[in-house]
Amino acid sequence: MTISKPRGTRDFLPEEMARRRAVEFKLREVIQKWGYGEVVTPTFEELELFTLKSGQGIIGELYNFTDKGDREMTLRPELTAPVMRAYVNEMQSFSRPIKLFYFENCFRYERPQKGRYREFWQFGAELIGSSKPEADAEVIALAMTMIESVGIKGDLNIGNLSILRCLLAQITTESAVADQIMRYIDKKEYENLDSYLGELSVSAELIEKIHKIISLSGKDGFAAAKSAREVVGDLPELDAFEKTLTLLTAYGVTDYTVNFGVARGLDYYTGIVFEVYADGLGAQKQICGGGSYKLISLFGGGDVVSTGFGIGFDRIMEICELPVEKPETIVLITKPETQTNGIEIANELRPYVSVLTDIMGRNFKAQMEYANTVGAEYVLIVGEKELESGLLSLKDMKSGEQVSLSLEDLILKFKKE
């Protein structure tokens, strides 16, 4: 009987893992230079952590279970809520802002398709404790810098939900009602939106204002903000939005579209929201999304604002063409009589270069063929003659050139390279 991997999961073989690690390393390199520290949270959490954030409707998408203590648990479907829970449990006394990042696997029980899996990886960041435009600008600029560092050109769309929420505050104080309106806007279900607003007896003037705001879009963010002022007046939220755009220019982020119709589809976003799209992914073209939000109070903390983003690592890998540097490899060839000497020599060389030794009992010819098969750059011959002379024969498999070097010279050669 053959047991297959579960649906919606993948096996990553060495070549693919080398690609994934190369991209992961690049993303880590960028975010650490921006002063963010890594956190790791449990693979499973209490189910309530996610129903508090997203409602009971999310349960159908989760790998949830009851543990042996009769507790309702689930494999994590995302990482923002666990990081906020960790903040409440462990980090409330830390100096703010707190800058965190993570790279972990997540699990969702949904229909697998291109770019969407039941086990997937998310790379993300959370900046906790600042509601200033400086925080919004930094998080957006960081996300774009990370995406560009792996050779991907992302299409950045920026919105601001605080403008819409100012209008919604004129309709209702009930969060559930406001959230339903936001969901219609996010899904662009404008007929349903109008029907729902009609049921709420919203005036035609206010409905018109909502439609004007969500239709505001363009490459000139300041022009969009000016148009928004003509609809909603001089709100301080628009002043903060314009400052965010000014700061983005300082970061070198100038190619974006402002779209006040970006709603992100998540109820807890409060201000700036942004999404990044990339070609080559079909319908699932979003590779990054984020914004400012309030979640900490849900989990027992204070009224603390955060700004963050998540990068869909698997979607990045679908289109990333970052070259992978293959380490130089030596295949060390021995005879039965020199096997132990070969192992000792391999131990001396491995701090500086990848070394493979024979563990199959192959003869000299078969060991040479193996070196060709694995694409080794060099073979190092360790025979009785080489041991007697103290000079080992190193053959360049590409040029065919063969030289005799002492172990000390070999170490110097690969140490320098």
PDB file of C-alpha atoms in Angstrom, residues 34 167 232 265:
ATOM      1  CA  TRP A  34      14.963  47.491   9.500  1.00  0.00           C
ATOM      2  CA  LEU A 167     -19.251  58.159   6.861  1.00  0.00           C
ATOM      3  CA  VAL A 232     -16.267  64.517   3.501  1.00  0.00           C
ATOM      4  CA  GLY A 265     -12.473  42.296   3.836  1.00  0.00           C
TER       5      GLY A 265
END
